[in-house]
Coordinates of C-alpha atoms and ligand atoms in Angstrom, one line a residue:
X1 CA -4.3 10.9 -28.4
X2 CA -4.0 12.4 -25.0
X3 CA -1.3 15.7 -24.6
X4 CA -0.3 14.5 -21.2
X5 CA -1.0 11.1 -19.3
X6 CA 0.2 11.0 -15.0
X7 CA 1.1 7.5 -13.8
X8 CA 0.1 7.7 -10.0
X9 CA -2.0 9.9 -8.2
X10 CA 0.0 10.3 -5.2
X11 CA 1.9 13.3 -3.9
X12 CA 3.1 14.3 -7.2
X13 CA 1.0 13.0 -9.7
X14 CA -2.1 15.4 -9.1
X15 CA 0.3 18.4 -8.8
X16 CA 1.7 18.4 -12.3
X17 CA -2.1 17.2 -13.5
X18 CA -3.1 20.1 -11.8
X19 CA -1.0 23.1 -13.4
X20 CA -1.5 21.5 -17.0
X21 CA -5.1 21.2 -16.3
X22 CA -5.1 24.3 -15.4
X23 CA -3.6 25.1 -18.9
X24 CA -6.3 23.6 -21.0
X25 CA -4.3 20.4 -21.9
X26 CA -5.9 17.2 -21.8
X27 CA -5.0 15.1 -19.0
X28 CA -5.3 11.8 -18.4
X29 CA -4.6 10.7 -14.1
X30 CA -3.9 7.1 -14.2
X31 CA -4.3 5.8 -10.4
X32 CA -3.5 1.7 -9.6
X33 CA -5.2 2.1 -6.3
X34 CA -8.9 3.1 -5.0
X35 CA -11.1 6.4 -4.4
X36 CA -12.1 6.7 -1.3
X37 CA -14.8 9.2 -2.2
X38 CA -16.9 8.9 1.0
X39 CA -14.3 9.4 3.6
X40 CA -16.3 9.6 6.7
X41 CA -18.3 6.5 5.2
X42 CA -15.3 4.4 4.1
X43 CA -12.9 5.3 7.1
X44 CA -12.6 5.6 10.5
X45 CA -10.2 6.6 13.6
X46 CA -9.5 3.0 14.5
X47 CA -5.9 2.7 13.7
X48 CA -5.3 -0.7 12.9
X49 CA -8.5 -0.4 10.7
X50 CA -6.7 2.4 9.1
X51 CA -2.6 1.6 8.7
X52 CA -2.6 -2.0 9.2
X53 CA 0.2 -2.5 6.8
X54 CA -1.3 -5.6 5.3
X55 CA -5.6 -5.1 5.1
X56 CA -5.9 -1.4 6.8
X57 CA -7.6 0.7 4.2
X58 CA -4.7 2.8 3.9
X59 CA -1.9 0.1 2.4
X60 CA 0.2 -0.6 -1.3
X61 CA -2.9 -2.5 -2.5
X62 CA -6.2 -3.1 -4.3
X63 CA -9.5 -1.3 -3.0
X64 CA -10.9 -4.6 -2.3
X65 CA -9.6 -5.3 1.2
X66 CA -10.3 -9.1 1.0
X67 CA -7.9 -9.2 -1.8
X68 CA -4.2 -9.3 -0.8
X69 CA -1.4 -6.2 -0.8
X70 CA 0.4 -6.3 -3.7
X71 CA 3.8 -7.9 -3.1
X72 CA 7.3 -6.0 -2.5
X73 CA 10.5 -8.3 -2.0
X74 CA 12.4 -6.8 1.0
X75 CA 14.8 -9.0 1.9
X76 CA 16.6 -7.2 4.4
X77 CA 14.2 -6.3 8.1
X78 CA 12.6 -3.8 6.7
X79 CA 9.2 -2.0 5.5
X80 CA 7.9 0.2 2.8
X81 CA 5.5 2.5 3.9
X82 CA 3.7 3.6 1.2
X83 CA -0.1 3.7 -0.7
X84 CA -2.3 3.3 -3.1
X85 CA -5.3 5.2 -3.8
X86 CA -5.8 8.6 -4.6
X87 CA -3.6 10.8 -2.6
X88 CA -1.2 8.2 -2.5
X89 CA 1.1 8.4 0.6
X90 CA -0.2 11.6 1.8
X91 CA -3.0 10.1 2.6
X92 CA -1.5 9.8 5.8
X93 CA 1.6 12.1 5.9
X94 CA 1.7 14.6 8.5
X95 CA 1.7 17.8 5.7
X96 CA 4.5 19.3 6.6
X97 CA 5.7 21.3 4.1
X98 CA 9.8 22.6 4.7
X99 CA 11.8 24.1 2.2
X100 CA 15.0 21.7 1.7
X101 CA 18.1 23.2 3.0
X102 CA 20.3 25.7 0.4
X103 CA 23.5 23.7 1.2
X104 CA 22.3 20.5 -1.0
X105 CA 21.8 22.7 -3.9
X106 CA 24.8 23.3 -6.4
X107 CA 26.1 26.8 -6.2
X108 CA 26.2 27.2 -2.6
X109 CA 28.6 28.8 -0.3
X110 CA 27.2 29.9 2.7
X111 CA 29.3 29.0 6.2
X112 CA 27.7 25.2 6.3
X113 CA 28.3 24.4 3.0
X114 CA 30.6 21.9 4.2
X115 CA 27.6 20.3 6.3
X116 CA 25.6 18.4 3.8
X117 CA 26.1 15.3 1.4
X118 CA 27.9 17.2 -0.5
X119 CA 28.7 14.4 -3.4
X120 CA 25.3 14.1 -4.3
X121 CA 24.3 18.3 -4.4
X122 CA 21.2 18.8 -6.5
X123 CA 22.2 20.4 -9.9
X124 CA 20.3 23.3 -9.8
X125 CA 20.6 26.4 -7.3
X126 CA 18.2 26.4 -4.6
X127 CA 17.1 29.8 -5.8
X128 CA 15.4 28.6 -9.3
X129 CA 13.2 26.4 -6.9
X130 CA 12.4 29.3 -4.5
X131 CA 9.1 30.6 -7.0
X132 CA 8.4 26.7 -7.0
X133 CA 7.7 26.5 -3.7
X134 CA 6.5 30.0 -3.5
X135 CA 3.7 28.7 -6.0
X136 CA 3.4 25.7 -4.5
X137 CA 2.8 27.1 -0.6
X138 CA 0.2 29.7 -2.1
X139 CA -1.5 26.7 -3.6
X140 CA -1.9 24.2 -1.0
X141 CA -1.8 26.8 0.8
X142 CA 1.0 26.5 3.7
X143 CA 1.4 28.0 6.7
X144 CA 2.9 28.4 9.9
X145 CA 1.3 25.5 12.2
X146 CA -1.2 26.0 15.0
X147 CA 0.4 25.1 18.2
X148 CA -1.1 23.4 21.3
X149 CA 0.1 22.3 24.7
X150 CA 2.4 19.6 23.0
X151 CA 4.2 22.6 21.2
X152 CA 4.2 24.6 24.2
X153 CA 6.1 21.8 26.1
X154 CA 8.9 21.4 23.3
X155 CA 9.2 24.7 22.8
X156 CA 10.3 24.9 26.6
X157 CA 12.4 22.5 25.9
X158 CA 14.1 24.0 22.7
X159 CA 14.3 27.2 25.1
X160 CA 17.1 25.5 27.2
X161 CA 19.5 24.2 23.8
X162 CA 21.0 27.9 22.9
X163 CA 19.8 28.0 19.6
X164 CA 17.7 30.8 17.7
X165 CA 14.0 30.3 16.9
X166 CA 14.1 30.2 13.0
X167 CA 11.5 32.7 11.5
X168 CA 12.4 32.3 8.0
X169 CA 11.1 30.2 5.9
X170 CA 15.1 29.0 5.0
X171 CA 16.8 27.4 7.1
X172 CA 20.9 27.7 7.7
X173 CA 21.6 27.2 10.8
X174 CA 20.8 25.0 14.2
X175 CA 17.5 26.4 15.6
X176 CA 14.0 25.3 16.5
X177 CA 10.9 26.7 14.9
X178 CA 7.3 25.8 14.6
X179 CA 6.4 23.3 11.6
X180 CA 5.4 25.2 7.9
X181 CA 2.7 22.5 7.3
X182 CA -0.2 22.7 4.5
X183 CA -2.8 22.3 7.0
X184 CA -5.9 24.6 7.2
X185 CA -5.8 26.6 10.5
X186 CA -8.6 26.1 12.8
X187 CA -11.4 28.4 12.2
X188 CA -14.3 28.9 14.6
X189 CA -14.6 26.4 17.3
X190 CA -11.8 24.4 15.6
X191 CA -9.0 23.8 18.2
X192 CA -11.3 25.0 21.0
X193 CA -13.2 22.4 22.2
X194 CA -13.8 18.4 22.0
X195 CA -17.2 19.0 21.7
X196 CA -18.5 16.9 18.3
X197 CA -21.4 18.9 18.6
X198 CA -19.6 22.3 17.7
X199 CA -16.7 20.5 15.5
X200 CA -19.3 21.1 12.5
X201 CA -18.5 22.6 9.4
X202 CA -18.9 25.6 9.0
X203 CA -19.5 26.2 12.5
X204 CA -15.6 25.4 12.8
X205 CA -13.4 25.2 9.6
X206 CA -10.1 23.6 9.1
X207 CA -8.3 21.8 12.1
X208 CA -9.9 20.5 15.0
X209 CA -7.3 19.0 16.9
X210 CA -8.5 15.5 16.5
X211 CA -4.7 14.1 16.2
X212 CA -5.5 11.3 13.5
X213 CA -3.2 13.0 10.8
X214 CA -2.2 9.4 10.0
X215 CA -5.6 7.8 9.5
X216 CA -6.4 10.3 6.6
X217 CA -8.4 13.7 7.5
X218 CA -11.9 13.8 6.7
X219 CA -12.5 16.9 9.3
X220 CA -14.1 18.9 10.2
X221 CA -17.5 16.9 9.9
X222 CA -19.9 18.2 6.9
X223 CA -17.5 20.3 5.4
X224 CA -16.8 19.7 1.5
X225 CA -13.5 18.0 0.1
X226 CA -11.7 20.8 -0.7
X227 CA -12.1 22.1 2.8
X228 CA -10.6 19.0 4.7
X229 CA -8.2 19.9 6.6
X230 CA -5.2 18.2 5.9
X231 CA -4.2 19.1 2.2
X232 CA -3.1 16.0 1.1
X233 CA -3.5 15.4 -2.8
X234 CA -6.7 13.9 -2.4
X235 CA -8.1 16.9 -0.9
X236 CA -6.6 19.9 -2.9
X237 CA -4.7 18.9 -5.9
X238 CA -7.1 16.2 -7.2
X239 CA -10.1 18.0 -6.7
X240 CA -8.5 21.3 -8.5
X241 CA -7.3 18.9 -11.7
X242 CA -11.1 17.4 -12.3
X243 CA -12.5 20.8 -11.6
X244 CA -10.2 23.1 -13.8
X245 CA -12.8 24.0 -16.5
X246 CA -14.5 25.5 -13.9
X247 CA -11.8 27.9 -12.2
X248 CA -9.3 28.4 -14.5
X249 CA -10.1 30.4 -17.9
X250 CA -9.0 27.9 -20.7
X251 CA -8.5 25.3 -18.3
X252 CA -9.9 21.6 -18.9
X253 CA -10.9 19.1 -16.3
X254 CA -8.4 16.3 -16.3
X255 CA -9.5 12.7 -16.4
X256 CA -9.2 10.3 -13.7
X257 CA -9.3 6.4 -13.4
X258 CA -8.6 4.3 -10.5
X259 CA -8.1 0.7 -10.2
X260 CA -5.6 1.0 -13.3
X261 CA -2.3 0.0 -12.8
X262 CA -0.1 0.7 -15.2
X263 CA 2.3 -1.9 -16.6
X264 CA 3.9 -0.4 -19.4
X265 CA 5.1 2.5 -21.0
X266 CA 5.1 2.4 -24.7
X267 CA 8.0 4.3 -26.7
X268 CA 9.1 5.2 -29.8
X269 CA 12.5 6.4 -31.4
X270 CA 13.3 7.0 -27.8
X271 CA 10.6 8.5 -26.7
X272 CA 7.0 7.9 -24.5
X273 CA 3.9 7.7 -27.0
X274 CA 1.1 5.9 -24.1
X275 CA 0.9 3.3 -21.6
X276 CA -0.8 0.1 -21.0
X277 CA -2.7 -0.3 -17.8
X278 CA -4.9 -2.9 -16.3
X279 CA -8.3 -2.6 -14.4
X280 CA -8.2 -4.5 -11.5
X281 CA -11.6 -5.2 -11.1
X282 CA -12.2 -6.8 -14.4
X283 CA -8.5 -8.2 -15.3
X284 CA -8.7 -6.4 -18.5
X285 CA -6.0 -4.3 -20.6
X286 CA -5.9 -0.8 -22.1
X287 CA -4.1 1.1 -24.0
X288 CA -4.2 4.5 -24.6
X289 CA -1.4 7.1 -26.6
X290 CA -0.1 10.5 -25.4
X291 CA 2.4 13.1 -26.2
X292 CA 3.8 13.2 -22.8
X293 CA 3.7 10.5 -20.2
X294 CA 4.4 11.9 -16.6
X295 CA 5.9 8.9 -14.3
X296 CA 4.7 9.8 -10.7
X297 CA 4.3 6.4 -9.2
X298 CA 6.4 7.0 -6.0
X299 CA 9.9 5.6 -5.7
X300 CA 9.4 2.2 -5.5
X301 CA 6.6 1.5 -8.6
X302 CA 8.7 4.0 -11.0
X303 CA 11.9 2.4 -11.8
X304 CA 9.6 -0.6 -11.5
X305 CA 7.4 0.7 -14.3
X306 CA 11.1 1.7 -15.8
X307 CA 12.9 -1.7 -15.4
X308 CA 9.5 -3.7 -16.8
X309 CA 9.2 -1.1 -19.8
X310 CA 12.5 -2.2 -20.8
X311 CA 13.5 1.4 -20.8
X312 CA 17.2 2.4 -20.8
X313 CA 19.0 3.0 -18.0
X314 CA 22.9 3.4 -19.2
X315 CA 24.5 4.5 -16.2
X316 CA 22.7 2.1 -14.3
X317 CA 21.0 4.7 -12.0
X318 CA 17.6 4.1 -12.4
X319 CA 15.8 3.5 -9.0
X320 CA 19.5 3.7 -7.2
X321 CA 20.1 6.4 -4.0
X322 CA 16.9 6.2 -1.6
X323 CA 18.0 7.9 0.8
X324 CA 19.0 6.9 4.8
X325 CA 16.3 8.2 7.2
X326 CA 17.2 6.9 10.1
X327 CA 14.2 7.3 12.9
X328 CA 14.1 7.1 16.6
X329 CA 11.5 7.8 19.4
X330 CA 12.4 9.8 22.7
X331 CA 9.4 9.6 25.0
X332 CA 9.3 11.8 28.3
X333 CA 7.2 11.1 30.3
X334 CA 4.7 14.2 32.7
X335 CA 3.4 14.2 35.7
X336 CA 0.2 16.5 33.5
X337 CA -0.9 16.4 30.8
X338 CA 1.0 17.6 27.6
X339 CA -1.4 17.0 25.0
X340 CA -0.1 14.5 23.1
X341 CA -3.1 13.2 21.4
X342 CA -4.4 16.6 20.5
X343 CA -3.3 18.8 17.2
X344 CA -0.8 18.1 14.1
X345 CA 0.9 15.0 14.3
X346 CA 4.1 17.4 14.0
X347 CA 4.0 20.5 14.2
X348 CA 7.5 21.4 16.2
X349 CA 10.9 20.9 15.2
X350 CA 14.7 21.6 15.7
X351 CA 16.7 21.7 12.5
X352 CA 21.0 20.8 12.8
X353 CA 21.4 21.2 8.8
X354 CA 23.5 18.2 7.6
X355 CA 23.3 16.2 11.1
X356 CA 19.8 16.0 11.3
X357 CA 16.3 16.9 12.8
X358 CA 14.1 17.0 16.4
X359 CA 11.0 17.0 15.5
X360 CA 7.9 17.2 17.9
X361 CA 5.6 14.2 17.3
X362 CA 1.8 13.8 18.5
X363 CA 0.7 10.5 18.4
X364 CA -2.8 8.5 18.6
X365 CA -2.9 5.8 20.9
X366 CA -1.5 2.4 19.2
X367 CA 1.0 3.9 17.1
X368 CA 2.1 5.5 20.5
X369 CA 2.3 1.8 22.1
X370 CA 4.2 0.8 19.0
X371 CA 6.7 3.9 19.5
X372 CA 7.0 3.0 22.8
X373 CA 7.7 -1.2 22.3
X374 CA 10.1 -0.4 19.1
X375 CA 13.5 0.7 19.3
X376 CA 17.1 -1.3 19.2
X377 CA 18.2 0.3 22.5
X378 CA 17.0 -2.8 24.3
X379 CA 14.3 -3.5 26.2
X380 CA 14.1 -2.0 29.6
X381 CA 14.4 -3.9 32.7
X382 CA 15.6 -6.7 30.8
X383 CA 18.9 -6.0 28.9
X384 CA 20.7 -2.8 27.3
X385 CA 22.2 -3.5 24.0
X386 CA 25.0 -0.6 24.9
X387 CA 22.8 1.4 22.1
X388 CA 20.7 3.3 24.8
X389 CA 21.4 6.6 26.1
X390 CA 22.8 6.8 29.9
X391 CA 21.2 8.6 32.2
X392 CA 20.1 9.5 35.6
X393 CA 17.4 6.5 35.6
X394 CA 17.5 2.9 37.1
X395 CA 17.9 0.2 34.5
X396 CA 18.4 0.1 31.2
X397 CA 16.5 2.5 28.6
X398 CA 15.1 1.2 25.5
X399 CA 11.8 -0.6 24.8
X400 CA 9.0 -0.5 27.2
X401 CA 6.6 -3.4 27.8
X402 CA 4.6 -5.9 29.8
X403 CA 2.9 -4.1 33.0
X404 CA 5.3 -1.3 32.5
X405 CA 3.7 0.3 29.2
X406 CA 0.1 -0.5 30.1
X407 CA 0.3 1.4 32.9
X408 CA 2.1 4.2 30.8
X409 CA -1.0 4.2 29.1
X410 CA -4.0 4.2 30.2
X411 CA -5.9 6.5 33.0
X412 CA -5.2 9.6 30.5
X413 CA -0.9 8.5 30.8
X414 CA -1.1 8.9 27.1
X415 CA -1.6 12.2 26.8
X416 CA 1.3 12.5 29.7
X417 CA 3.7 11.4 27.3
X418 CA 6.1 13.4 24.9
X419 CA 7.2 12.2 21.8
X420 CA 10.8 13.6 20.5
X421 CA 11.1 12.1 17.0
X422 CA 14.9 12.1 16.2
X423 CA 16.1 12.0 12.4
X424 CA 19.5 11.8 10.8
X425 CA 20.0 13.5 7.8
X426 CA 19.3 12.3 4.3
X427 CA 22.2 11.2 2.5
X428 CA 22.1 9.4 -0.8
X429 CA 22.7 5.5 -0.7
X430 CA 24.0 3.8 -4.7
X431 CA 23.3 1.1 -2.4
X432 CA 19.6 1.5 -1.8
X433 CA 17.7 0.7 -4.8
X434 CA 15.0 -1.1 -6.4
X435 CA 15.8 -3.9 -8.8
X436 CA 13.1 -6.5 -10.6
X437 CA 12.6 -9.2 -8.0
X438 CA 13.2 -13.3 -9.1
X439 CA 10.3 -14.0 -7.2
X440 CA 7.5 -14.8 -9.5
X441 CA 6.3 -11.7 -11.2
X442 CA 2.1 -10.5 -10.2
X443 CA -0.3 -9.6 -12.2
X444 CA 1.3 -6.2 -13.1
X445 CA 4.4 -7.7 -14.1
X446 CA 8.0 -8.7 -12.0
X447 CA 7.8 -7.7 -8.7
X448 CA 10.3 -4.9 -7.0
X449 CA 13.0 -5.9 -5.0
X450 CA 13.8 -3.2 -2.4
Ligands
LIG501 C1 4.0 8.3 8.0 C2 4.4 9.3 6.9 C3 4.4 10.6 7.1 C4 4.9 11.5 6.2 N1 4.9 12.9 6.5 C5 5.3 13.8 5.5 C6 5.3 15.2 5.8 O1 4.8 15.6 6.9 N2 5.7 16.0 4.8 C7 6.2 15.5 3.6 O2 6.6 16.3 2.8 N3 6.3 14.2 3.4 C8 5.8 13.3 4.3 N4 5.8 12.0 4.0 C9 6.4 11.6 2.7 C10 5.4 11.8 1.5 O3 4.1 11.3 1.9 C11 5.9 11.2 0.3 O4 7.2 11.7 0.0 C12 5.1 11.5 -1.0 O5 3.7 11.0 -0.8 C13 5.7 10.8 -2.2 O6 4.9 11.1 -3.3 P1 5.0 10.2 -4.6 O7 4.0 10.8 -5.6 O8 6.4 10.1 -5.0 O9 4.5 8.8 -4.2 P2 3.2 8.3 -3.5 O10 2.5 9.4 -2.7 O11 3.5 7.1 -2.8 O12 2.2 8.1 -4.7 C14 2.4 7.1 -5.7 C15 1.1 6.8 -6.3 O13 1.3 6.1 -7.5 C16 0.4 5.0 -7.6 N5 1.1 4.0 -8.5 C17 2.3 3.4 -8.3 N6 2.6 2.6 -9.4 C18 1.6 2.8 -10.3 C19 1.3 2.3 -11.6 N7 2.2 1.4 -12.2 N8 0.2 2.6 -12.2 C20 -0.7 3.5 -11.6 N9 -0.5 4.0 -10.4 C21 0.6 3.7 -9.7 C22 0.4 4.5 -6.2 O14 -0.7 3.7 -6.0 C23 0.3 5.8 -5.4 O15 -1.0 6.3 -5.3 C24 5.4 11.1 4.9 C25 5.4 9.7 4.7 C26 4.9 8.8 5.6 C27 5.0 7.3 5.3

């Protein structure tokens, strides 16, 4: 009998493995997805390699790329981006790390508290999760983000809106401010040169600049795990789990095992006593019991895992009220150039709490074609949908294509291009949930429906 056992070694997983770990309890980390324990072996920079949705090695599926992603029913125009593997999503998430806004806590009265979704506050105040995050930040550890010439540009830009720069961590008000992000800050020649020569560990520690946030960080070259820059799970919180016997007094090196996907949560006079997963590789099941089960498997696998475990759900809430994200690219374009493929994949922004966010975006170059050729304000030169901003430029705006975007990009006009990522605000959707699919259910049981 295990104390604790963690469904999903994604963003949250590891952290809660982590502090109990740390405690001396004995933790199990089950993970459905792969290890990628060779990173500069089992990945590279090429992007469709990396993110293709369906066989990149960053996808919702098995390790073995010649087997297919596991099936999601979307029915509406729509996709899920999320992972397997260890790390889960932030395996390629941009680690930014900002502290949710006061006003969609309960409790609060500051001058926008009328801003937010205020229907669906959290019930808590937002000052019993300050030493959370104060824990948390020391941990990963976050910090203020290096800036480059992208930053410098926005921040220019910022300069002309009439809004503060925001220097506390908390945000109230409109204002612009570089990213928090759990990024390690370039060390050495880190950030200094291009040179692959120097960009050696430990002749330059944490970022180098190489603006592939999104195909997983395995920089700088040489350097250990735990000194990756990006601090996504896989290289901070799952490393200090399987390693807490050796830096924590008392503490005991949780367990981990990929390739198991679990398909059931066992219970008893209402409440979890183990799980059931099944190993990929070999088809087989397990079983094992614990005194706490920790369901971590992202937002679309846990009320999955829920629903299929038969569990209760009496006010029908379970997997209800993703939330509305709404995203848009603005793309300038520079007669120089602005950096755009060099540094954080965001490490700028503009907060307008309740309405939304600015934030600066850095992108490699085919997700920057895709930014460019995706978008329902039209498609320019060709027709306006009446979605498209108006302004002083001929035609319609909208998507760019054909002659018009090769030439945007290549001879260096990448890096001439500026990427505004707009977002509205998160409010919470009863309509956007996850139910058991009628399709026909996979190997780990009915399928979701998103
Ligand atoms: C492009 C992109 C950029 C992002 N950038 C940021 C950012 O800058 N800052 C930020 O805070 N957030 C960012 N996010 C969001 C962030 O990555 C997610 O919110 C976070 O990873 C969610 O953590 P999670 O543990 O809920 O789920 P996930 O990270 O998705 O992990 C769930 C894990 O559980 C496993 N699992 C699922 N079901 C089972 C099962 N039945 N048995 C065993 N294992 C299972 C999955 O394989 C997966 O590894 C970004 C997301 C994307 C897509």
């Amino acid at each position: 009998m295990r104390d604790v056992i963690v469904v999903g070694a994604g963003g949250g997983g590891p952290v809660a493995a982590k502090e109990l770990a740390e405690r001396g309890l004995d933790v199990l980390l089950l993970e459905a997805g792969p290890r990628h324990a060779r990173p500069r072996e089992e990945w590279t920079h090429y992007e469709n390699d990396a993110n293709h949705p369906l066989t990149g090695f960053f996808r919702f599926g098995p390790a073995d790329r010649a087997k297919s992603a596991w099936f999601r029913e979307t029915p509406q125009s729509s996709f899920v981006m999320q992972l397997s593997g260890v790390g889960g999503t932030t395996q390629h998430y941009y680690a930014n790390s900002p502290r949710a806004y006061p006003g969609v806590f309960s409790g609060y009265s500051g001058p926008d508290a009328g801003a937010y979704d205020t229907g669906h506050r959290f019930p808590f105040r937002y000052a019993e999760l300050v030493p959370y995050y104060e824990w948390v930040e020391a941990t990963l550890p976050v910090r203020t983000a290096a800036m480059g010439t992208k930053e410098e540009v926005y921040f220019q830009g910022c300069e002309t809106l009439g809004i503060p720069v925001q220097t506390a961590l908390t945000t109230t008000g409109d204002s612009y401010r570089p990213q928090q992000n759990a990024i390690l800050q370039p060390g050495g020649h880190a950030g200094r040169t291009a040179d692959p020569r120097l960009l050696v560990f430990p002749r330059s520690t944490g970022c180098t600049f190489c603006g592939h946030c999104a195909q997983g960080c395995m920089q700088p070259v040489r350097a250990p795990r735990n000194q990756f820059a990006k601090r996504s799970t896989d290289n901070s919180y799952v490393p200090m789990a399987l390693t807490a016997d050796a830096w924590s007094p008392g503490g005991r090196a949780a367990e981990l095992i990929t390739d198991a996907f679990v398909t059931r949560i066992h219970t008893e006079a209402g409440a979890a006593t183990g799980v059931t997963w099944r190993t990929g590789a070999t088809g087989e099941s397990h079983r094992e019991d614990a005194r706490v089960v920790v369901l971590s498997g992202g937002c679309t696998e846990s009320p999955r895992l829920w629903h299929n475990s038969g569990l209760p759900d009496p006010n029908g809430w379970v997997g209800r009220g993703l939330t509305d994200h709404h995203l848009d690219f603005v793309v300038g374009v520079f007669d120089r150039d602005v950096g755009n493929s060099r540094g954080a994949g965001s490490a700028a922004r503009c907060d307008f709490p309740g309405r939304g966010a600015l934030e600066q975006a850095g992108l490699p170059p085919a997700l920057q074609a895709l930014v460019l050729s995706t978008s329902d304000s039209g498609i320019r030169g060709a027709y306006a949908n009446g979605r498209g901003l108006q302004g002083p430029w001929d035609g319609p705006t909208g998507r760019v294509f054909g002659p018009e975007l090769a030439e945007l990009m290549q001879d260096g006009g990448h890096d001439r291009l500026l990427n505004v990522l707009v977002f509205t605000d998160d409010d919470v959707e009863p309509g956007n949930r996850i139910l058991p699919s009628a399709f026909p259910a996979d190997a780990h049981g009915p399928v979701p429906k998103v």
